[in-house]
mmCIF file of C-alpha atoms in Angstrom:
data_model
loop_
_atom_site.group_PDB
_atom_site.id
_atom_site.type_symbol
_atom_site.label_atom_id
_atom_site.label_comp_id
_atom_site.label_asym_id
_atom_site.label_seq_id
_atom_site.Cartn_x
_atom_site.Cartn_y
_atom_site.Cartn_z
ATOM 1 C CA ASP A 1 82.327 154.750 108.629
ATOM 2 C CA GLN A 2 82.651 151.220 107.284
ATOM 3 C CA GLN A 3 82.002 151.222 103.521
ATOM 4 C CA VAL A 4 82.495 147.459 103.193
ATOM 5 C CA LYS A 5 80.947 145.235 105.841
ATOM 6 C CA GLN A 6 81.224 141.563 106.618
ATOM 7 C CA ASN A 7 78.684 141.091 109.366
ATOM 8 C CA SER A 8 79.551 137.493 110.202
ATOM 9 C CA PRO A 9 82.888 137.315 112.016
ATOM 10 C CA SER A 10 82.903 133.528 111.758
ATOM 11 C CA LEU A 11 81.266 130.606 109.956
ATOM 12 C CA SER A 12 81.500 126.868 110.553
ATOM 13 C CA VAL A 13 80.658 124.388 107.786
ATOM 14 C CA GLN A 14 80.914 120.623 107.340
ATOM 15 C CA GLU A 15 83.336 119.266 104.745
ATOM 16 C CA GLY A 16 81.610 118.712 101.409
ATOM 17 C CA ARG A 17 78.859 121.247 102.096
ATOM 18 C CA ILE A 18 78.488 124.738 100.681
ATOM 19 C CA SER A 19 80.108 127.729 102.398
ATOM 20 C CA ILE A 20 78.442 131.082 101.797
ATOM 21 C CA LEU A 21 80.291 134.217 102.841
ATOM 22 C CA ASN A 22 78.499 137.539 102.634
ATOM 23 C CA CYS A 23 79.577 141.120 102.139
ATOM 24 C CA ASP A 24 77.639 144.407 101.975
ATOM 25 C CA TYR A 25 78.816 147.774 100.735
ATOM 26 C CA THR A 26 77.453 151.275 100.948
ATOM 27 C CA ASN A 27 79.190 153.189 98.144
ATOM 28 C CA SER A 28 77.340 152.892 94.828
ATOM 29 C CA MET A 29 80.490 154.106 93.011
ATOM 30 C CA PHE A 30 82.252 150.810 93.711
ATOM 31 C CA ASP A 31 82.473 148.845 90.480
ATOM 32 C CA TYR A 32 85.025 146.109 91.063
ATOM 33 C CA PHE A 33 84.910 143.597 93.890
ATOM 34 C CA LEU A 34 87.427 141.040 95.070
ATOM 35 C CA TRP A 35 87.665 138.202 97.551
ATOM 36 C CA TYR A 36 90.901 137.374 99.334
ATOM 37 C CA LYS A 37 91.773 134.434 101.567
ATOM 38 C CA LYS A 38 94.217 134.775 104.436
ATOM 39 C CA TYR A 39 95.963 132.148 106.527
ATOM 40 C CA PRO A 40 97.562 133.142 109.852
ATOM 41 C CA ALA A 41 101.014 134.711 109.482
ATOM 42 C CA GLU A 42 100.567 135.075 105.702
ATOM 43 C CA GLY A 43 99.447 137.865 103.421
ATOM 44 C CA PRO A 44 96.023 137.809 101.740
ATOM 45 C CA THR A 45 95.825 135.656 98.604
ATOM 46 C CA PHE A 46 93.630 136.811 95.735
ATOM 47 C CA LEU A 47 90.790 134.366 95.073
ATOM 48 C CA ILE A 48 88.251 135.741 92.651
ATOM 49 C CA SER A 49 86.848 139.054 91.447
ATOM 50 C CA ILE A 50 83.764 140.438 89.742
ATOM 51 C CA SER A 51 83.044 143.650 87.902
ATOM 52 C CA SER A 52 79.809 145.561 88.294
ATOM 53 C CA ILE A 53 78.705 144.695 84.760
ATOM 54 C CA LYS A 54 78.318 141.044 85.797
ATOM 55 C CA ASP A 55 76.213 139.342 88.425
ATOM 56 C CA LYS A 56 78.178 136.103 88.645
ATOM 57 C CA ASN A 57 81.742 134.908 88.177
ATOM 58 C CA GLU A 58 82.890 131.341 88.624
ATOM 59 C CA ASP A 59 86.321 129.788 89.072
ATOM 60 C CA GLY A 60 86.383 126.125 89.987
ATOM 61 C CA ARG A 61 84.824 125.629 93.405
ATOM 62 C CA PHE A 62 84.486 129.388 93.953
ATOM 63 C CA THR A 63 81.603 131.510 92.685
ATOM 64 C CA VAL A 64 81.000 135.159 93.461
ATOM 65 C CA PHE A 65 77.542 136.674 93.099
ATOM 66 C CA LEU A 66 76.861 140.398 92.909
ATOM 67 C CA ASN A 67 73.508 142.046 93.585
ATOM 68 C CA LYS A 68 74.032 145.704 92.746
ATOM 69 C CA SER A 69 70.569 146.853 93.726
ATOM 70 C CA ALA A 70 71.054 145.381 97.208
ATOM 71 C CA LYS A 71 74.746 146.388 97.323
ATOM 72 C CA HIS A 72 75.540 142.843 98.327
ATOM 73 C CA LEU A 73 77.996 140.222 97.196
ATOM 74 C CA SER A 74 78.581 136.675 98.299
ATOM 75 C CA LEU A 75 81.231 134.017 97.852
ATOM 76 C CA HIS A 76 80.112 130.414 97.482
ATOM 77 C CA ILE A 77 82.561 127.565 97.998
ATOM 78 C CA VAL A 78 81.322 124.182 96.817
ATOM 79 C CA PRO A 79 82.288 121.650 98.025
ATOM 80 C CA SER A 80 84.029 123.026 101.098
ATOM 81 C CA GLN A 81 87.316 121.410 102.097
ATOM 82 C CA PRO A 82 89.285 121.575 105.369
ATOM 83 C CA GLY A 83 92.056 123.462 103.536
ATOM 84 C CA ASP A 84 89.565 126.257 102.895
ATOM 85 C CA SER A 85 89.650 127.124 106.608
ATOM 86 C CA ALA A 86 90.985 130.697 106.681
ATOM 87 C CA VAL A 87 89.868 134.301 107.027
ATOM 88 C CA TYR A 88 88.074 135.610 103.936
ATOM 89 C CA PHE A 89 88.091 139.323 103.119
ATOM 90 C CA CYS A 90 85.944 141.060 100.584
ATOM 91 C CA ALA A 91 87.221 144.278 99.052
ATOM 92 C CA ALA A 92 85.765 146.920 96.785
ATOM 93 C CA MET A 93 87.245 149.426 94.398
ATOM 94 C CA GLY A 94 85.974 152.480 92.553
ATOM 95 C CA TYR A 95 87.211 153.083 89.030
ATOM 96 C CA GLY A 96 89.300 156.028 88.025
ATOM 97 C CA GLY A 97 91.432 158.607 89.714
ATOM 98 C CA ALA A 98 95.166 158.400 90.260
ATOM 99 C CA THR A 99 94.867 155.532 92.679
ATOM 100 C CA ASN A 100 92.933 152.322 92.475
ATOM 101 C CA LYS A 101 92.046 152.215 96.149
ATOM 102 C CA LEU A 102 90.807 148.973 97.704
ATOM 103 C CA ILE A 103 88.462 149.159 100.684
ATOM 104 C CA PHE A 104 88.438 145.979 102.764
ATOM 105 C CA GLY A 105 85.875 144.412 105.049
ATOM 106 C CA THR A 106 86.835 143.096 108.484
ATOM 107 C CA GLY A 107 86.894 139.466 107.371
ATOM 108 C CA THR A 108 85.011 136.248 108.117
ATOM 109 C CA LEU A 109 86.778 133.295 109.692
ATOM 110 C CA LEU A 110 85.675 130.114 107.923
ATOM 111 C CA ALA A 111 86.166 126.798 109.699
ATOM 112 C CA VAL A 112 85.505 123.677 107.607
ATOM 113 C CA GLN A 113 84.988 120.670 109.857
ATOM 114 C CA PRO A 114 86.156 117.260 108.575
ATOM 115 C CA GLU B 1 111.692 134.439 93.942
ATOM 116 C CA THR B 2 108.173 134.886 92.700
ATOM 117 C CA GLY B 3 105.288 137.173 93.622
ATOM 118 C CA VAL B 4 105.739 139.734 96.369
ATOM 119 C CA THR B 5 108.364 139.255 99.061
ATOM 120 C CA GLN B 6 108.819 141.140 102.313
ATOM 121 C CA THR B 7 111.682 141.295 104.787
ATOM 122 C CA PRO B 8 111.994 140.936 107.652
ATOM 123 C CA ARG B 9 109.029 138.700 108.479
ATOM 124 C CA HIS B 10 109.220 139.644 112.163
ATOM 125 C CA LEU B 11 110.631 142.754 113.801
ATOM 126 C CA VAL B 12 110.829 143.849 117.418
ATOM 127 C CA MET B 13 111.977 147.388 118.054
ATOM 128 C CA GLY B 14 112.145 149.940 120.821
ATOM 129 C CA MET B 15 110.468 153.312 120.578
ATOM 130 C CA THR B 16 113.772 155.074 119.908
ATOM 131 C CA ASN B 17 114.997 152.714 117.196
ATOM 132 C CA LYS B 18 115.115 153.324 113.463
ATOM 133 C CA LYS B 19 114.353 150.386 111.199
ATOM 134 C CA SER B 20 113.180 149.754 107.645
ATOM 135 C CA LEU B 21 110.792 147.274 106.067
ATOM 136 C CA LYS B 22 111.529 146.081 102.562
ATOM 137 C CA CYS B 23 109.191 144.879 99.838
ATOM 138 C CA GLU B 24 110.065 143.524 96.411
ATOM 139 C CA GLN B 25 107.700 142.470 93.645
ATOM 140 C CA HIS B 26 108.642 140.111 90.821
ATOM 141 C CA LEU B 27 105.416 140.533 88.828
ATOM 142 C CA GLY B 28 106.385 143.388 86.516
ATOM 143 C CA HIS B 29 103.838 145.652 88.176
ATOM 144 C CA ASN B 30 103.899 149.435 88.289
ATOM 145 C CA ALA B 31 101.999 150.165 91.499
ATOM 146 C CA MET B 32 102.983 149.281 95.052
ATOM 147 C CA TYR B 33 101.136 149.702 98.338
ATOM 148 C CA TRP B 34 101.698 149.628 102.093
ATOM 149 C CA TYR B 35 98.859 148.434 104.329
ATOM 150 C CA LYS B 36 98.557 148.104 108.087
ATOM 151 C CA GLN B 37 96.510 145.346 109.707
ATOM 152 C CA SER B 38 95.761 145.746 113.391
ATOM 153 C CA ALA B 39 93.816 143.205 115.436
ATOM 154 C CA LYS B 40 90.053 143.263 114.811
ATOM 155 C CA LYS B 41 90.343 146.011 112.176
ATOM 156 C CA PRO B 42 90.118 145.977 108.380
ATOM 157 C CA LEU B 43 93.270 146.389 106.349
ATOM 158 C CA GLU B 44 94.142 150.086 106.297
ATOM 159 C CA LEU B 45 95.799 151.559 103.241
ATOM 160 C CA MET B 46 98.828 153.677 104.173
ATOM 161 C CA PHE B 47 100.639 154.641 100.978
ATOM 162 C CA VAL B 48 100.369 154.084 97.230
ATOM 163 C CA TYR B 49 103.028 154.486 94.568
ATOM 164 C CA ASN B 50 102.190 154.459 90.869
ATOM 165 C CA PHE B 51 105.189 154.392 88.515
ATOM 166 C CA LYS B 52 107.438 155.413 91.471
ATOM 167 C CA GLU B 53 105.322 158.481 92.273
ATOM 168 C CA GLN B 54 103.464 158.631 95.570
ATOM 169 C CA THR B 55 99.774 159.015 94.751
ATOM 170 C CA GLU B 56 98.235 158.349 98.141
ATOM 171 C CA ASN B 57 99.140 159.127 101.736
ATOM 172 C CA ASN B 58 96.236 158.080 103.898
ATOM 173 C CA SER B 59 96.932 160.562 106.739
ATOM 174 C CA VAL B 60 99.805 158.449 108.001
ATOM 175 C CA PRO B 61 101.945 159.913 110.841
ATOM 176 C CA SER B 62 105.354 161.173 109.764
ATOM 177 C CA ARG B 63 107.117 158.533 111.871
ATOM 178 C CA PHE B 64 106.344 156.270 108.892
ATOM 179 C CA SER B 65 108.304 157.289 105.796
ATOM 180 C CA PRO B 66 107.920 155.389 102.504
ATOM 181 C CA GLU B 67 110.470 155.190 99.723
ATOM 182 C CA CYS B 68 110.050 153.753 96.227
ATOM 183 C CA PRO B 69 113.358 153.824 94.332
ATOM 184 C CA ASN B 70 111.956 151.856 91.377
ATOM 185 C CA SER B 71 108.801 149.992 90.392
ATOM 186 C CA SER B 72 110.038 146.733 91.935
ATOM 187 C CA HIS B 73 111.085 147.928 95.381
ATOM 188 C CA LEU B 74 109.274 149.655 98.210
ATOM 189 C CA PHE B 75 110.552 150.547 101.655
ATOM 190 C CA LEU B 76 108.880 151.733 104.831
ATOM 191 C CA HIS B 77 111.260 153.587 107.137
ATOM 192 C CA LEU B 78 110.267 153.581 110.788
ATOM 193 C CA HIS B 79 111.448 155.876 113.572
ATOM 194 C CA THR B 80 110.244 156.792 117.057
ATOM 195 C CA LEU B 81 107.279 154.460 116.806
ATOM 196 C CA GLN B 82 104.672 153.966 119.508
ATOM 197 C CA PRO B 83 103.477 150.665 120.995
ATOM 198 C CA GLU B 84 100.128 151.150 119.215
ATOM 199 C CA ASP B 85 101.998 150.923 115.897
ATOM 200 C CA SER B 86 102.492 147.215 116.560
ATOM 201 C CA ALA B 87 100.697 145.439 113.724
ATOM 202 C CA LEU B 88 101.111 143.353 110.585
ATOM 203 C CA TYR B 89 102.453 145.517 107.754
ATOM 204 C CA LEU B 90 101.559 144.255 104.313
ATOM 205 C CA CYS B 91 102.964 145.221 100.957
ATOM 206 C CA ALA B 92 101.025 144.724 97.740
ATOM 207 C CA SER B 93 101.538 145.385 94.052
ATOM 208 C CA SER B 94 99.304 145.738 91.010
ATOM 209 C CA GLN B 95 99.507 146.576 87.342
ATOM 210 C CA GLY B 96 98.783 150.193 88.208
ATOM 211 C CA GLY B 97 97.761 153.086 86.026
ATOM 212 C CA GLN B 98 94.078 153.837 85.700
ATOM 213 C CA GLY B 99 92.987 150.586 84.172
ATOM 214 C CA PHE B 100 89.791 148.948 85.320
ATOM 215 C CA GLY B 101 89.970 145.964 87.617
ATOM 216 C CA ASP B 102 93.458 146.496 89.013
ATOM 217 C CA THR B 103 93.929 143.415 91.218
ATOM 218 C CA GLN B 104 96.403 143.733 94.063
ATOM 219 C CA TYR B 105 98.716 140.904 95.080
ATOM 220 C CA PHE B 106 100.069 140.797 98.611
ATOM 221 C CA GLY B 107 103.303 139.806 100.258
ATOM 222 C CA PRO B 108 103.439 137.705 103.447
ATOM 223 C CA GLY B 109 103.737 140.736 105.728
ATOM 224 C CA THR B 110 106.069 141.891 108.488
ATOM 225 C CA ARG B 111 104.849 141.366 112.036
ATOM 226 C CA LEU B 112 106.071 144.453 113.911
ATOM 227 C CA THR B 113 106.186 144.721 117.699
ATOM 228 C CA VAL B 114 107.092 148.051 119.292
ATOM 229 C CA LEU B 115 108.204 147.827 122.911
#
């Protein structure tokens, strides 16, 4: 039972254009969401996060949007650069309890074409 | 060294071997995690330690045995593994406790192959 879903396994975008990566979740108790980027043979690198009290968070070229009613979040990269080519994972967390447990999606492979 | 480091980066072992994976975090964090990433699957949480106490064991087989001697070090002891245990094993750390928005930071992983 996949609580966090990334339905697009891959995405190809031209350099300079916008990349939009999507993520859906099923558990309404999730209240903190993160995006990670992963290159081959490396661990995931934290990119950006958003709490459920916001609908948008921006950091440089990266913006995350959260639509709680639709249980959907997206990561926008503008402008896209070839170095952005990697696998992007979204992850969700529910507050409280003894463990802050992250649930990951399966990832989307982004290819930015020069 | 900065961030989260893991050794070895690659490991090949037979099913009867005993080996250990090591993780060290230099971020002053209090929580540490082991994850498994198999091909075509999401990252799977294996174990969590908060302030050196194990707070999560995600139904992991006993052939995987974690150890957390202090908040900076985490080990995963391996014995009598199966070929299907071949995967990328990732360590992560975070501030820990029950604070909101506890971001996890990952090490580079150990690529394990079981023959």
